[in-house]
């Protein structure tokens, strides 16, 4: 066996000690080499699920605006939404049963805008086959003001009400728990669930204000993305030239 020179023995021992110290230090800082997923975040990810839910609901309530897009299933009907909402109204598009229309609410005034095919189809479903083409042509591409006492007002105004809509959507059902760290459009999130996901799931931003960013509703009742928190947008009633007074109860299915 070839003997190792004393000087080399000392160098080997020193290198080994330095490596051991480095490994020990890294383990102490990162937990045996793994990165802390909450490092550099708003810290919400370290909180209990119930606390996270309370914080994200408060953040949503305090925000002046939000954009909500995705699907909602209500009473067996699937609605595809793309709505921008604020405290005094909202605007955007809704698609249901193959028909698309736009909604605009400013204060208590609700307007509905759709093409002639939409109006003709609604008239036909209600048994009105006489003169429906003329009425549909009159309404096409125009904002129709919905009377507050009309059933359609109650049916559609909820899609334009930020507080009502978010309050009804953001709740999870069952026992709350966290379900790991995720990412939505490049933003790190913490996911909370109800009853291990069967009661819904909500991704909450770990960057800045803990806004809710993605909601998977319980019972396969839809998936919604929530974006543009706090980004203002214009909201005003259409001009008289763009508006039609229907003059009677709106045709709705």
mmCIF file of C-alpha atoms in Angstrom:
data_model
loop_
_atom_site.group_PDB
_atom_site.id
_atom_site.type_symbol
_atom_site.label_atom_id
_atom_site.label_comp_id
_atom_site.label_asym_id
_atom_site.label_seq_id
_atom_site.Cartn_x
_atom_site.Cartn_y
_atom_site.Cartn_z
ATOM 1 C CA UNK A 1 0.000 0.000 0.000
ATOM 2 C CA UNK A 2 1.285 3.437 -0.935
ATOM 3 C CA UNK A 3 1.500 5.800 2.033
ATOM 4 C CA UNK A 4 -0.258 9.193 1.753
ATOM 5 C CA UNK A 5 2.074 12.080 2.481
ATOM 6 C CA UNK A 6 1.244 13.906 5.745
ATOM 7 C CA UNK A 7 0.652 17.211 3.942
ATOM 8 C CA UNK A 8 -1.853 15.642 1.568
ATOM 9 C CA UNK A 9 -3.634 13.961 4.482
ATOM 10 C CA UNK A 10 -4.184 17.326 6.124
ATOM 11 C CA UNK A 11 -5.530 18.837 2.872
ATOM 12 C CA UNK A 12 -7.995 15.963 2.342
ATOM 13 C CA UNK A 13 -9.232 16.309 5.915
ATOM 14 C CA UNK A 14 -9.687 20.072 5.521
ATOM 15 C CA UNK A 15 -11.647 19.699 2.263
ATOM 16 C CA UNK A 16 -13.900 17.068 3.875
ATOM 17 C CA UNK A 17 -14.560 19.338 6.850
ATOM 18 C CA UNK A 18 -15.441 22.288 4.616
ATOM 19 C CA UNK A 19 -17.844 20.147 2.554
ATOM 20 C CA UNK A 20 -19.495 18.798 5.694
ATOM 21 C CA UNK A 21 -19.922 22.317 7.048
ATOM 22 C CA UNK A 22 -21.451 23.514 3.789
ATOM 23 C CA UNK A 23 -23.912 20.621 3.643
ATOM 24 C CA UNK A 24 -24.877 21.134 7.286
ATOM 25 C CA UNK A 25 -25.404 24.843 6.750
ATOM 26 C CA UNK A 26 -27.559 24.304 3.688
ATOM 27 C CA UNK A 27 -29.655 21.713 5.484
ATOM 28 C CA UNK A 28 -30.224 24.115 8.341
ATOM 29 C CA UNK A 29 -31.349 26.859 5.965
ATOM 30 C CA UNK A 30 -33.465 24.923 3.494
ATOM 31 C CA UNK A 31 -34.580 21.798 5.342
ATOM 32 C CA UNK A 32 -32.137 19.181 3.962
ATOM 33 C CA UNK A 33 -31.775 20.849 0.570
ATOM 34 C CA UNK A 34 -35.461 21.621 -0.198
ATOM 35 C CA UNK A 35 -36.560 25.213 -0.871
ATOM 36 C CA UNK A 36 -39.102 26.954 1.343
ATOM 37 C CA UNK A 37 -42.223 27.434 -0.892
ATOM 38 C CA UNK A 38 -43.314 30.393 1.234
ATOM 39 C CA UNK A 39 -40.042 32.280 0.972
ATOM 40 C CA UNK A 40 -40.655 35.720 -0.520
ATOM 41 C CA UNK A 41 -44.447 35.349 -0.439
ATOM 42 C CA UNK A 42 -47.123 37.185 1.555
ATOM 43 C CA UNK A 43 -46.941 34.416 4.176
ATOM 44 C CA UNK A 44 -50.551 33.295 3.774
ATOM 45 C CA UNK A 45 -49.437 29.800 2.820
ATOM 46 C CA UNK A 46 -48.305 29.110 6.376
ATOM 47 C CA UNK A 47 -51.716 29.867 7.875
ATOM 48 C CA UNK A 48 -54.564 27.439 8.683
ATOM 49 C CA UNK A 49 -57.090 26.906 5.888
ATOM 50 C CA UNK A 50 -59.912 28.683 7.722
ATOM 51 C CA UNK A 51 -57.729 31.748 8.232
ATOM 52 C CA UNK A 52 -56.706 31.745 4.571
ATOM 53 C CA UNK A 53 -60.354 31.609 3.537
ATOM 54 C CA UNK A 54 -61.241 34.514 5.824
ATOM 55 C CA UNK A 55 -58.372 36.610 4.480
ATOM 56 C CA UNK A 56 -59.155 35.964 0.827
ATOM 57 C CA UNK A 57 -62.867 36.756 1.340
ATOM 58 C CA UNK A 58 -61.909 40.018 3.020
ATOM 59 C CA UNK A 59 -59.522 40.858 0.172
ATOM 60 C CA UNK A 60 -62.266 40.171 -2.393
ATOM 61 C CA UNK A 61 -64.771 42.325 -0.514
ATOM 62 C CA UNK A 62 -62.339 45.237 -0.239
ATOM 63 C CA UNK A 63 -61.294 45.165 -3.904
ATOM 64 C CA UNK A 64 -62.987 47.798 -6.057
ATOM 65 C CA UNK A 65 -63.054 45.685 -9.219
ATOM 66 C CA UNK A 66 -62.552 42.149 -10.517
ATOM 67 C CA UNK A 67 -62.843 40.214 -13.763
ATOM 68 C CA UNK A 68 -64.607 36.878 -13.488
ATOM 69 C CA UNK A 69 -64.512 34.337 -16.321
ATOM 70 C CA UNK A 70 -65.410 30.684 -16.669
ATOM 71 C CA UNK A 71 -68.478 28.544 -16.126
ATOM 72 C CA UNK A 72 -71.231 28.399 -13.537
ATOM 73 C CA UNK A 73 -73.823 25.616 -13.357
ATOM 74 C CA UNK A 74 -77.093 26.724 -11.768
ATOM 75 C CA UNK A 75 -80.335 24.722 -11.677
ATOM 76 C CA UNK A 76 -79.010 22.393 -14.347
ATOM 77 C CA UNK A 77 -78.081 25.207 -16.733
ATOM 78 C CA UNK A 78 -74.463 26.004 -17.606
ATOM 79 C CA UNK A 79 -73.545 29.662 -17.997
ATOM 80 C CA UNK A 80 -70.245 30.766 -19.515
ATOM 81 C CA UNK A 81 -69.300 34.144 -18.103
ATOM 82 C CA UNK A 82 -66.810 36.876 -18.845
ATOM 83 C CA UNK A 83 -67.788 39.722 -16.538
ATOM 84 C CA UNK A 84 -66.025 42.805 -15.189
ATOM 85 C CA UNK A 85 -67.530 43.890 -11.906
ATOM 86 C CA UNK A 86 -67.390 46.786 -9.482
ATOM 87 C CA UNK A 87 -69.466 47.900 -6.511
ATOM 88 C CA UNK A 88 -72.058 49.844 -8.534
ATOM 89 C CA UNK A 89 -72.502 47.492 -11.482
ATOM 90 C CA UNK A 90 -70.791 45.423 -14.119
ATOM 91 C CA UNK A 91 -70.537 44.548 -17.788
ATOM 92 C CA UNK A 92 -69.665 41.527 -19.872
ATOM 93 C CA UNK A 93 -70.923 38.535 -21.809
ATOM 94 C CA UNK A 94 -72.981 35.483 -20.889
ATOM 95 C CA UNK A 95 -73.518 32.358 -22.983
ATOM 96 C CA UNK A 96 -76.166 29.768 -22.170
ATOM 97 C CA UNK A 97 -77.771 27.007 -24.225
ATOM 98 C CA UNK A 98 -75.954 28.207 -27.329
ATOM 99 C CA UNK A 99 -77.196 31.790 -27.024
ATOM 100 C CA UNK A 100 -74.914 34.694 -26.170
ATOM 101 C CA UNK A 101 -75.787 38.134 -24.898
ATOM 102 C CA UNK A 102 -74.182 41.068 -23.141
ATOM 103 C CA UNK A 103 -75.192 42.502 -19.799
ATOM 104 C CA UNK A 104 -74.611 46.013 -18.516
ATOM 105 C CA UNK A 105 -75.733 47.318 -15.148
ATOM 106 C CA UNK A 106 -75.129 50.827 -13.859
ATOM 107 C CA UNK A 107 -76.642 51.288 -10.429
ATOM 108 C CA UNK A 108 -80.153 49.822 -10.579
ATOM 109 C CA UNK A 109 -80.419 50.115 -14.364
ATOM 110 C CA UNK A 110 -79.892 46.803 -16.162
ATOM 111 C CA UNK A 111 -79.467 46.504 -19.935
ATOM 112 C CA UNK A 112 -79.366 43.395 -22.129
ATOM 113 C CA UNK A 113 -77.901 43.314 -25.633
ATOM 114 C CA UNK A 114 -78.233 40.404 -28.075
ATOM 115 C CA UNK A 115 -78.645 39.593 -31.774
ATOM 116 C CA UNK A 116 -81.905 39.009 -33.645
ATOM 117 C CA UNK A 117 -81.512 35.233 -33.452
ATOM 118 C CA UNK A 118 -81.441 35.388 -29.649
ATOM 119 C CA UNK A 119 -84.645 37.446 -29.452
ATOM 120 C CA UNK A 120 -86.448 35.380 -32.085
ATOM 121 C CA UNK A 121 -85.479 32.192 -30.265
ATOM 122 C CA UNK A 122 -86.748 33.577 -26.950
ATOM 123 C CA UNK A 123 -90.051 34.618 -28.535
ATOM 124 C CA UNK A 124 -90.441 31.228 -30.179
ATOM 125 C CA UNK A 125 -89.885 29.401 -26.869
ATOM 126 C CA UNK A 126 -92.680 31.433 -25.373
ATOM 127 C CA UNK A 127 -95.105 30.553 -28.170
ATOM 128 C CA UNK A 128 -94.987 33.945 -29.880
ATOM 129 C CA UNK A 129 -94.566 33.134 -33.577
ATOM 130 C CA UNK A 130 -96.462 36.170 -34.886
ATOM 131 C CA UNK A 131 -94.379 39.207 -35.577
ATOM 132 C CA UNK A 132 -91.359 37.812 -33.739
ATOM 133 C CA UNK A 133 -89.060 38.568 -36.685
ATOM 134 C CA UNK A 134 -89.953 42.261 -36.688
ATOM 135 C CA UNK A 135 -89.504 42.513 -32.925
ATOM 136 C CA UNK A 136 -86.194 40.647 -33.088
ATOM 137 C CA UNK A 137 -84.921 42.922 -35.846
ATOM 138 C CA UNK A 138 -85.827 45.947 -33.747
ATOM 139 C CA UNK A 139 -83.942 44.614 -30.743
ATOM 140 C CA UNK A 140 -80.860 43.289 -32.556
ATOM 141 C CA UNK A 141 -77.631 44.898 -31.434
ATOM 142 C CA UNK A 142 -79.433 47.339 -29.152
ATOM 143 C CA UNK A 143 -79.337 47.652 -25.386
ATOM 144 C CA UNK A 144 -82.746 46.686 -24.044
ATOM 145 C CA UNK A 145 -83.519 48.205 -20.656
ATOM 146 C CA UNK A 146 -84.843 45.522 -18.314
ATOM 147 C CA UNK A 147 -87.677 46.669 -16.015
ATOM 148 C CA UNK A 148 -86.837 46.101 -12.352
ATOM 149 C CA UNK A 149 -90.083 44.189 -11.894
ATOM 150 C CA UNK A 150 -89.410 41.831 -14.780
ATOM 151 C CA UNK A 151 -88.392 38.226 -13.929
ATOM 152 C CA UNK A 152 -85.389 38.674 -16.224
ATOM 153 C CA UNK A 153 -84.084 41.434 -13.957
ATOM 154 C CA UNK A 154 -83.750 39.094 -10.994
ATOM 155 C CA UNK A 155 -82.439 36.330 -13.215
ATOM 156 C CA UNK A 156 -79.637 38.313 -14.837
ATOM 157 C CA UNK A 157 -78.758 41.160 -12.463
ATOM 158 C CA UNK A 158 -76.944 38.748 -10.155
ATOM 159 C CA UNK A 159 -74.325 38.223 -12.858
ATOM 160 C CA UNK A 160 -73.478 41.921 -12.600
ATOM 161 C CA UNK A 161 -73.413 42.211 -8.796
ATOM 162 C CA UNK A 162 -69.889 41.827 -7.433
ATOM 163 C CA UNK A 163 -70.793 41.354 -3.782
ATOM 164 C CA UNK A 164 -73.688 38.962 -4.352
ATOM 165 C CA UNK A 165 -71.830 36.921 -6.944
ATOM 166 C CA UNK A 166 -68.605 36.535 -4.973
ATOM 167 C CA UNK A 167 -70.388 35.859 -1.702
ATOM 168 C CA UNK A 168 -72.302 33.041 -3.338
ATOM 169 C CA UNK A 169 -69.309 31.581 -5.162
ATOM 170 C CA UNK A 170 -66.316 31.773 -2.837
ATOM 171 C CA UNK A 171 -67.676 29.580 -0.047
ATOM 172 C CA UNK A 172 -66.261 26.060 0.278
ATOM 173 C CA UNK A 173 -68.315 23.253 1.783
ATOM 174 C CA UNK A 174 -67.215 20.845 4.486
ATOM 175 C CA UNK A 175 -63.995 20.576 6.464
ATOM 176 C CA UNK A 176 -61.343 23.015 5.247
ATOM 177 C CA UNK A 177 -57.747 21.999 4.558
ATOM 178 C CA UNK A 178 -54.744 23.220 2.614
ATOM 179 C CA UNK A 179 -53.757 21.256 -0.493
ATOM 180 C CA UNK A 180 -50.267 22.345 -1.371
ATOM 181 C CA UNK A 181 -48.631 25.123 -3.327
ATOM 182 C CA UNK A 182 -49.627 25.722 -6.946
ATOM 183 C CA UNK A 183 -49.385 28.394 -9.648
ATOM 184 C CA UNK A 184 -51.923 30.369 -11.661
ATOM 185 C CA UNK A 185 -50.707 32.366 -14.677
ATOM 186 C CA UNK A 186 -47.255 32.648 -13.155
ATOM 187 C CA UNK A 187 -48.513 33.662 -9.710
ATOM 188 C CA UNK A 188 -47.725 31.285 -6.816
ATOM 189 C CA UNK A 189 -50.793 30.159 -4.898
ATOM 190 C CA UNK A 190 -51.864 28.135 -1.901
ATOM 191 C CA UNK A 191 -54.857 25.873 -2.476
ATOM 192 C CA UNK A 192 -57.549 25.325 0.114
ATOM 193 C CA UNK A 193 -60.280 22.709 -0.234
ATOM 194 C CA UNK A 194 -63.544 21.676 1.346
ATOM 195 C CA UNK A 195 -63.949 17.982 2.167
ATOM 196 C CA UNK A 196 -60.731 17.094 0.325
ATOM 197 C CA UNK A 197 -61.957 18.749 -2.864
ATOM 198 C CA UNK A 198 -65.500 17.410 -3.058
ATOM 199 C CA UNK A 199 -66.639 20.623 -1.364
ATOM 200 C CA UNK A 200 -64.761 22.837 -3.816
ATOM 201 C CA UNK A 201 -61.223 24.206 -4.149
ATOM 202 C CA UNK A 202 -59.823 27.720 -4.136
ATOM 203 C CA UNK A 203 -56.370 28.936 -5.173
ATOM 204 C CA UNK A 204 -55.266 32.021 -3.223
ATOM 205 C CA UNK A 205 -52.479 34.344 -4.347
ATOM 206 C CA UNK A 206 -49.215 34.195 -2.407
ATOM 207 C CA UNK A 207 -48.057 37.389 -4.100
ATOM 208 C CA UNK A 208 -49.206 40.710 -2.680
ATOM 209 C CA UNK A 209 -52.812 40.814 -1.552
ATOM 210 C CA UNK A 210 -54.230 37.277 -1.015
ATOM 211 C CA UNK A 211 -56.889 37.488 -3.731
ATOM 212 C CA UNK A 212 -58.717 34.342 -4.853
ATOM 213 C CA UNK A 213 -57.478 33.446 -8.351
ATOM 214 C CA UNK A 214 -59.139 30.158 -9.260
ATOM 215 C CA UNK A 215 -62.309 28.553 -7.960
ATOM 216 C CA UNK A 216 -63.456 25.009 -8.659
ATOM 217 C CA UNK A 217 -67.013 24.809 -7.348
ATOM 218 C CA UNK A 218 -68.355 21.846 -5.422
ATOM 219 C CA UNK A 219 -70.412 19.242 -7.248
ATOM 220 C CA UNK A 220 -68.938 20.009 -10.687
ATOM 221 C CA UNK A 221 -70.826 23.315 -10.612
ATOM 222 C CA UNK A 222 -68.249 25.205 -12.639
ATOM 223 C CA UNK A 223 -64.736 26.634 -12.685
ATOM 224 C CA UNK A 224 -63.981 30.348 -12.504
ATOM 225 C CA UNK A 225 -60.871 32.486 -12.873
ATOM 226 C CA UNK A 226 -60.717 35.763 -10.974
ATOM 227 C CA UNK A 227 -58.304 38.332 -12.399
ATOM 228 C CA UNK A 228 -57.697 42.072 -12.815
ATOM 229 C CA UNK A 229 -58.301 42.730 -9.126
ATOM 230 C CA UNK A 230 -58.433 46.476 -8.478
ATOM 231 C CA UNK A 231 -58.074 47.434 -12.163
ATOM 232 C CA UNK A 232 -60.634 50.132 -12.927
ATOM 233 C CA UNK A 233 -62.766 50.163 -16.084
ATOM 234 C CA UNK A 234 -65.391 52.551 -17.506
ATOM 235 C CA UNK A 235 -69.008 51.857 -16.592
ATOM 236 C CA UNK A 236 -71.749 54.080 -17.991
ATOM 237 C CA UNK A 237 -75.238 53.721 -19.413
ATOM 238 C CA UNK A 238 -75.601 53.415 -23.193
ATOM 239 C CA UNK A 239 -76.786 56.421 -25.150
ATOM 240 C CA UNK A 240 -80.434 56.834 -26.169
ATOM 241 C CA UNK A 241 -79.504 55.901 -29.732
ATOM 242 C CA UNK A 242 -78.208 52.557 -28.491
ATOM 243 C CA UNK A 243 -81.202 51.821 -26.248
ATOM 244 C CA UNK A 244 -84.629 50.332 -26.926
ATOM 245 C CA UNK A 245 -87.556 50.417 -24.516
ATOM 246 C CA UNK A 246 -89.154 47.003 -24.993
ATOM 247 C CA UNK A 247 -92.387 48.254 -23.464
ATOM 248 C CA UNK A 248 -93.473 44.913 -21.981
ATOM 249 C CA UNK A 249 -92.175 41.910 -20.095
ATOM 250 C CA UNK A 250 -89.053 40.558 -21.756
ATOM 251 C CA UNK A 251 -89.257 37.143 -23.412
ATOM 252 C CA UNK A 252 -87.173 34.716 -21.350
ATOM 253 C CA UNK A 253 -87.024 30.975 -21.113
#
